[in-house]
């Protein structure tokens, strides 16, 4: 894929109060195998040495943030949202109201390099495809670096049956009910704001620990492993299964 990293849908206002960066064209070069295969271990998405994932238009999926808090904070203003210096508790961009990363309606914002990127469901892509709660359909929105496809929000109720009802796919992570030792007080930062506040629990949703599953799709009627962007945590795959 060769792209400029600019989406084909409406975006929010950047810079904004939570995100000081301006969208600029990028030099995107992305390639993946046409014959993906699952491996024995997961590979993290994003960050140094991590796997990549891109929308069909060349906009990156990058679900993590650089924001962290130290255990000793007494106010959320003491956390570092920009580069994570001084903290060990990694902050989530979505699903919390304690910190403002300036995301727009597409669950996206802009890195200091000017790269617009998604943290969760790319709403504009679903709108462009005519997908909605009144017109549910599986929409191919991108590709992961291991060659497996990415869909958003909607999936077949029975993974192997394309005639089954289409539903909202849910992740299989549950929010902790007790804070981890050393975590900033929940009175300051409610549970759910940190990556460590979530635990994978197989069977509680539709997807595996990389927010994926094997099943049929409109593009792959014989079945394939695929990833989902979801409304529920982790919002987008934090790892890939491919070799």
C-alpha positions as a LaTeX table, in Angstrom:
\begin{tabular}{lrrr}
\hline
Residue & $x$ (\AA) & $y$ (\AA) & $z$ (\AA) \\
\hline
Unk1 & 0.00 & 0.00 & 0.00 \\
Unk2 & 1.22 & 3.46 & $-0.90$ \\
Unk3 & $-0.78$ & 6.28 & 0.69 \\
Unk4 & $-0.61$ & 9.76 & 2.15 \\
Unk5 & $-2.26$ & 8.84 & 5.46 \\
Unk6 & $-5.20$ & 11.20 & 4.94 \\
Unk7 & $-8.70$ & 9.76 & 5.49 \\
Unk8 & $-11.54$ & 9.96 & 2.97 \\
Unk9 & $-14.06$ & 11.06 & 5.59 \\
Unk10 & $-14.73$ & 14.16 & 7.67 \\
Unk11 & $-12.37$ & 14.67 & 10.61 \\
Unk12 & $-12.56$ & 16.76 & 13.74 \\
Unk13 & $-10.85$ & 20.07 & 14.40 \\
Unk14 & $-7.11$ & 19.81 & 14.94 \\
Unk15 & $-5.38$ & 21.27 & 16.85 \\
Unk16 & $-7.85$ & 21.21 & 19.76 \\
Unk17 & $-7.66$ & 21.55 & 23.54 \\
Unk18 & $-6.68$ & 17.92 & 24.00 \\
Unk19 & $-4.48$ & 17.53 & 20.93 \\
Unk20 & $-2.11$ & 20.31 & 19.79 \\
Unk21 & $-1.13$ & 18.71 & 16.49 \\
Unk22 & $-2.07$ & 19.47 & 12.87 \\
Unk23 & $-2.89$ & 16.77 & 10.32 \\
Unk24 & $-0.33$ & 16.55 & 7.52 \\
Unk25 & 0.19 & 14.19 & 4.62 \\
Unk26 & 2.43 & 11.22 & 5.33 \\
Unk27 & 4.58 & 8.88 & 3.29 \\
Unk28 & 2.88 & 5.54 & 3.99 \\
Unk29 & 4.47 & 2.36 & 2.70 \\
Unk30 & 2.79 & $-0.81$ & 3.95 \\
Unk31 & 2.95 & $-4.40$ & 2.79 \\
Unk32 & 1.67 & $-7.72$ & 4.11 \\
Unk33 & 1.53 & $-11.31$ & 2.95 \\
Unk34 & $-1.36$ & $-12.52$ & 0.80 \\
Unk35 & $-1.20$ & $-15.91$ & 2.53 \\
Unk36 & $-1.35$ & $-15.17$ & 6.27 \\
Unk37 & $-0.96$ & $-17.92$ & 8.85 \\
Unk38 & $-1.38$ & $-17.88$ & 12.60 \\
Unk39 & 1.73 & $-18.32$ & 14.70 \\
Unk40 & 2.38 & $-19.64$ & 18.18 \\
Unk41 & 2.84 & $-16.29$ & 19.91 \\
Unk42 & 1.22 & $-12.86$ & 19.85 \\
Unk43 & 3.05 & $-9.80$ & 18.53 \\
Unk44 & 2.19 & $-6.40$ & 19.97 \\
Unk45 & 0.74 & $-3.72$ & 17.68 \\
Unk46 & 2.35 & $-0.29$ & 17.64 \\
Unk47 & 5.44 & 1.06 & 19.34 \\
Unk48 & 9.06 & 0.23 & 18.51 \\
Unk49 & 9.25 & $-3.19$ & 16.90 \\
Unk50 & 5.49 & $-3.66$ & 16.97 \\
Unk51 & 3.27 & $-4.76$ & 14.13 \\
Unk52 & 1.40 & $-2.24$ & 11.98 \\
Unk53 & $-2.24$ & $-2.04$ & 10.95 \\
Unk54 & $-3.74$ & 0.34 & 8.41 \\
Unk55 & $-7.14$ & 1.24 & 7.05 \\
Unk56 & $-7.87$ & 0.72 & 3.36 \\
Unk57 & $-7.10$ & 4.42 & 2.87 \\
Unk58 & $-3.71$ & 4.19 & 4.56 \\
Unk59 & $-4.62$ & 5.63 & 7.96 \\
Unk60 & $-2.85$ & 3.85 & 10.81 \\
Unk61 & $-4.55$ & 1.98 & 13.63 \\
Unk62 & $-2.53$ & 2.71 & 16.78 \\
Unk63 & $-4.65$ & 1.90 & 19.84 \\
Unk64 & $-2.13$ & 2.59 & 22.61 \\
Unk65 & $-1.04$ & 5.96 & 23.97 \\
Unk66 & 2.17 & 7.43 & 25.33 \\
Unk67 & 0.32 & 8.82 & 28.35 \\
Unk68 & 1.18 & 7.56 & 31.83 \\
Unk69 & 0.64 & 8.35 & 35.48 \\
Unk70 & 2.97 & 7.74 & 38.38 \\
Unk71 & 1.75 & 5.87 & 41.45 \\
Unk72 & 2.31 & 8.96 & 43.59 \\
Unk73 & 0.04 & 11.42 & 41.79 \\
Unk74 & $-2.37$ & 13.52 & 43.83 \\
Unk75 & $-4.07$ & 15.08 & 40.79 \\
Unk76 & $-4.63$ & 13.91 & 37.22 \\
Unk77 & $-2.83$ & 17.04 & 35.99 \\
Unk78 & 0.40 & 15.43 & 37.24 \\
Unk79 & 0.13 & 12.68 & 34.62 \\
Unk80 & 2.08 & 12.97 & 31.38 \\
Unk81 & $-0.10$ & 12.56 & 28.30 \\
Unk82 & 2.58 & 13.47 & 25.79 \\
Unk83 & 5.49 & 11.07 & 26.14 \\
Unk84 & 4.91 & 8.94 & 29.22 \\
Unk85 & 7.91 & 10.25 & 31.12 \\
Unk86 & 7.79 & 9.57 & 34.84 \\
Unk87 & 4.90 & 7.12 & 34.97 \\
Unk88 & 4.29 & 3.41 & 34.87 \\
Unk89 & 0.48 & 3.30 & 34.60 \\
Unk90 & $-0.38$ & 3.45 & 30.89 \\
Unk91 & $-3.46$ & 5.53 & 30.06 \\
Unk92 & $-6.18$ & 4.49 & 27.64 \\
Unk93 & $-7.34$ & 6.95 & 24.98 \\
Unk94 & $-10.92$ & 5.65 & 24.91 \\
Unk95 & $-13.47$ & 4.53 & 27.48 \\
Unk96 & $-12.49$ & 6.99 & 30.19 \\
Unk97 & $-13.31$ & 10.58 & 31.14 \\
Unk98 & $-10.28$ & 11.41 & 33.28 \\
Unk99 & $-7.96$ & 12.46 & 30.45 \\
Unk100 & $-8.50$ & 14.31 & 27.19 \\
Unk101 & $-6.51$ & 13.10 & 24.19 \\
Unk102 & $-8.54$ & 15.22 & 21.78 \\
Unk103 & $-10.07$ & 12.36 & 19.78 \\
Unk104 & $-12.65$ & 13.23 & 17.15 \\
Unk105 & $-15.86$ & 11.37 & 16.29 \\
Unk106 & $-13.79$ & 8.75 & 14.46 \\
Unk107 & $-11.96$ & 7.75 & 17.66 \\
Unk108 & $-8.86$ & 9.30 & 16.13 \\
Unk109 & $-6.42$ & 12.10 & 16.73 \\
Unk110 & $-3.03$ & 13.33 & 15.51 \\
Unk111 & 0.50 & 12.43 & 16.50 \\
Unk112 & 3.21 & 15.12 & 16.80 \\
Unk113 & 4.41 & 13.99 & 13.35 \\
Unk114 & 1.06 & 15.08 & 11.89 \\
Unk115 & $-0.11$ & 11.49 & 11.40 \\
Unk116 & $-3.84$ & 11.07 & 11.86 \\
Unk117 & $-4.55$ & 7.66 & 13.40 \\
Unk118 & $-7.37$ & 5.59 & 14.87 \\
Unk119 & $-7.59$ & 4.32 & 18.43 \\
Unk120 & $-10.84$ & 2.46 & 17.86 \\
Unk121 & $-13.74$ & 2.12 & 15.44 \\
Unk122 & $-13.22$ & 4.33 & 12.36 \\
Unk123 & $-16.76$ & 5.68 & 12.36 \\
Unk124 & $-16.35$ & 7.60 & 9.12 \\
Unk125 & $-15.44$ & 4.44 & 7.23 \\
Unk126 & $-18.59$ & 2.70 & 8.45 \\
Unk127 & $-20.67$ & 5.73 & 7.47 \\
Unk128 & $-19.09$ & 5.77 & 4.01 \\
Unk129 & $-19.96$ & 2.08 & 3.66 \\
Unk130 & $-23.58$ & 2.68 & 4.69 \\
Unk131 & $-23.26$ & 0.55 & 7.83 \\
Unk132 & $-25.37$ & 1.48 & 10.84 \\
Unk133 & $-27.48$ & $-0.11$ & 13.55 \\
Unk134 & $-30.41$ & $-0.04$ & 11.14 \\
Unk135 & $-28.30$ & $-1.43$ & 8.29 \\
Unk136 & $-25.82$ & $-3.79$ & 9.92 \\
Unk137 & $-23.17$ & $-5.33$ & 7.74 \\
Unk138 & $-19.62$ & $-6.54$ & 7.98 \\
Unk139 & $-17.31$ & $-3.85$ & 6.63 \\
Unk140 & $-13.70$ & $-4.53$ & 5.72 \\
Unk141 & $-11.85$ & $-1.45$ & 6.98 \\
Unk142 & $-8.20$ & $-2.44$ & 6.78 \\
Unk143 & $-5.37$ & $-4.93$ & 7.06 \\
Unk144 & $-3.03$ & $-5.92$ & 9.85 \\
Unk145 & 0.68 & $-6.34$ & 9.33 \\
Unk146 & 0.38 & $-10.12$ & 9.47 \\
Unk147 & $-1.94$ & $-10.11$ & 6.44 \\
Unk148 & $-5.21$ & $-10.79$ & 8.21 \\
Unk149 & $-8.19$ & $-8.47$ & 7.52 \\
Unk150 & $-9.78$ & $-5.97$ & 9.90 \\
Unk151 & $-13.53$ & $-5.42$ & 10.26 \\
Unk152 & $-15.39$ & $-2.94$ & 12.44 \\
Unk153 & $-18.26$ & $-3.28$ & 14.91 \\
Unk154 & $-20.51$ & $-5.75$ & 13.10 \\
Unk155 & $-20.04$ & $-9.51$ & 12.72 \\
Unk156 & $-22.12$ & $-12.61$ & 12.08 \\
Unk157 & $-23.85$ & $-14.01$ & 15.16 \\
Unk158 & $-22.52$ & $-17.43$ & 14.23 \\
Unk159 & $-18.95$ & $-16.99$ & 13.06 \\
Unk160 & $-19.16$ & $-19.75$ & 10.46 \\
Unk161 & $-22.63$ & $-18.90$ & 9.09 \\
Unk162 & $-23.04$ & $-15.98$ & 6.68 \\
Unk163 & $-26.83$ & $-16.37$ & 6.88 \\
Unk164 & $-26.88$ & $-15.73$ & 10.64 \\
Unk165 & $-27.97$ & $-12.37$ & 12.00 \\
Unk166 & $-25.40$ & $-9.59$ & 12.08 \\
Unk167 & $-24.71$ & $-8.28$ & 15.57 \\
Unk168 & $-22.37$ & $-5.89$ & 17.37 \\
Unk169 & $-19.19$ & $-7.84$ & 18.08 \\
Unk170 & $-17.86$ & $-7.52$ & 21.62 \\
Unk171 & $-14.37$ & $-7.89$ & 23.02 \\
Unk172 & $-13.62$ & $-10.43$ & 25.74 \\
Unk173 & $-11.95$ & $-8.21$ & 28.30 \\
Unk174 & $-13.49$ & $-7.36$ & 31.67 \\
Unk175 & $-12.79$ & $-4.35$ & 33.83 \\
Unk176 & $-11.17$ & $-4.99$ & 37.19 \\
Unk177 & $-13.31$ & $-4.52$ & 40.27 \\
Unk178 & $-10.30$ & $-4.07$ & 42.58 \\
Unk179 & $-7.42$ & $-1.73$ & 41.84 \\
Unk180 & $-3.95$ & $-3.18$ & 41.30 \\
Unk181 & $-1.43$ & $-2.60$ & 44.12 \\
Unk182 & 0.32 & 0.74 & 43.72 \\
Unk183 & $-2.22$ & 2.07 & 41.26 \\
Unk184 & $-3.26$ & 5.72 & 41.60 \\
Unk185 & $-6.36$ & 6.05 & 43.74 \\
Unk186 & $-9.64$ & 5.24 & 41.99 \\
Unk187 & $-11.04$ & 8.45 & 43.49 \\
Unk188 & $-8.59$ & 10.27 & 41.20 \\
Unk189 & $-8.61$ & 7.90 & 38.23 \\
Unk190 & $-11.59$ & 5.53 & 38.04 \\
Unk191 & $-11.06$ & 1.92 & 36.99 \\
Unk192 & $-10.94$ & 1.51 & 33.24 \\
Unk193 & $-8.61$ & 4.41 & 32.53 \\
Unk194 & $-5.42$ & 2.31 & 32.51 \\
Unk195 & $-4.46$ & $-0.63$ & 30.31 \\
Unk196 & $-3.82$ & $-2.67$ & 33.45 \\
Unk197 & $-7.43$ & $-2.17$ & 34.58 \\
Unk198 & $-8.57$ & $-4.72$ & 31.97 \\
Unk199 & $-8.18$ & $-8.49$ & 31.96 \\
Unk200 & $-8.84$ & $-10.94$ & 29.15 \\
Unk201 & $-11.57$ & $-13.42$ & 30.09 \\
Unk202 & $-12.20$ & $-16.00$ & 27.38 \\
Unk203 & $-15.86$ & $-16.50$ & 26.60 \\
Unk204 & $-17.11$ & $-13.20$ & 27.99 \\
Unk205 & $-17.33$ & $-11.76$ & 24.48 \\
Unk206 & $-17.03$ & $-12.84$ & 20.88 \\
Unk207 & $-13.31$ & $-12.37$ & 20.35 \\
Unk208 & $-9.94$ & $-13.66$ & 21.49 \\
Unk209 & $-7.15$ & $-11.84$ & 23.31 \\
Unk210 & $-6.12$ & $-10.05$ & 20.09 \\
Unk211 & $-9.73$ & $-8.97$ & 19.42 \\
Unk212 & $-10.05$ & $-11.47$ & 16.60 \\
Unk213 & $-11.78$ & $-14.68$ & 15.63 \\
Unk214 & $-12.04$ & $-17.16$ & 12.78 \\
Unk215 & $-15.13$ & $-17.14$ & 10.61 \\
Unk216 & $-16.65$ & $-16.32$ & 7.25 \\
Unk217 & $-16.85$ & $-12.77$ & 5.95 \\
Unk218 & $-18.24$ & $-11.21$ & 2.75 \\
Unk219 & $-14.73$ & $-11.12$ & 1.28 \\
Unk220 & $-13.75$ & $-14.56$ & 2.60 \\
Unk221 & $-16.79$ & $-16.84$ & 2.28 \\
Unk222 & $-14.66$ & $-19.91$ & 3.00 \\
Unk223 & $-13.51$ & $-18.41$ & 6.30 \\
Unk224 & $-10.43$ & $-16.63$ & 7.62 \\
Unk225 & $-9.03$ & $-15.31$ & 10.86 \\
Unk226 & $-9.84$ & $-11.61$ & 11.22 \\
Unk227 & $-9.57$ & $-8.73$ & 13.69 \\
Unk228 & $-12.33$ & $-6.44$ & 14.91 \\
Unk229 & $-12.51$ & $-2.82$ & 15.95 \\
Unk230 & $-15.07$ & $-2.77$ & 18.76 \\
Unk231 & $-17.04$ & $-0.43$ & 21.00 \\
Unk232 & $-15.83$ & $-2.46$ & 23.98 \\
Unk233 & $-12.28$ & $-2.79$ & 25.30 \\
Unk234 & $-9.72$ & $-3.23$ & 23.77 \\
Unk235 & $-11.45$ & $-1.12$ & 21.05 \\
Unk236 & $-8.84$ & $-2.32$ & 18.59 \\
Unk237 & $-6.44$ & $-5.25$ & 18.55 \\
Unk238 & $-3.40$ & $-4.76$ & 20.78 \\
Unk239 & $-1.64$ & $-7.72$ & 19.16 \\
Unk240 & $-1.59$ & $-9.83$ & 16.04 \\
Unk241 & $-1.63$ & $-13.62$ & 15.75 \\
Unk242 & 0.15 & $-14.01$ & 12.42 \\
Unk243 & 3.67 & $-15.19$ & 11.83 \\
\hline
\end{tabular}
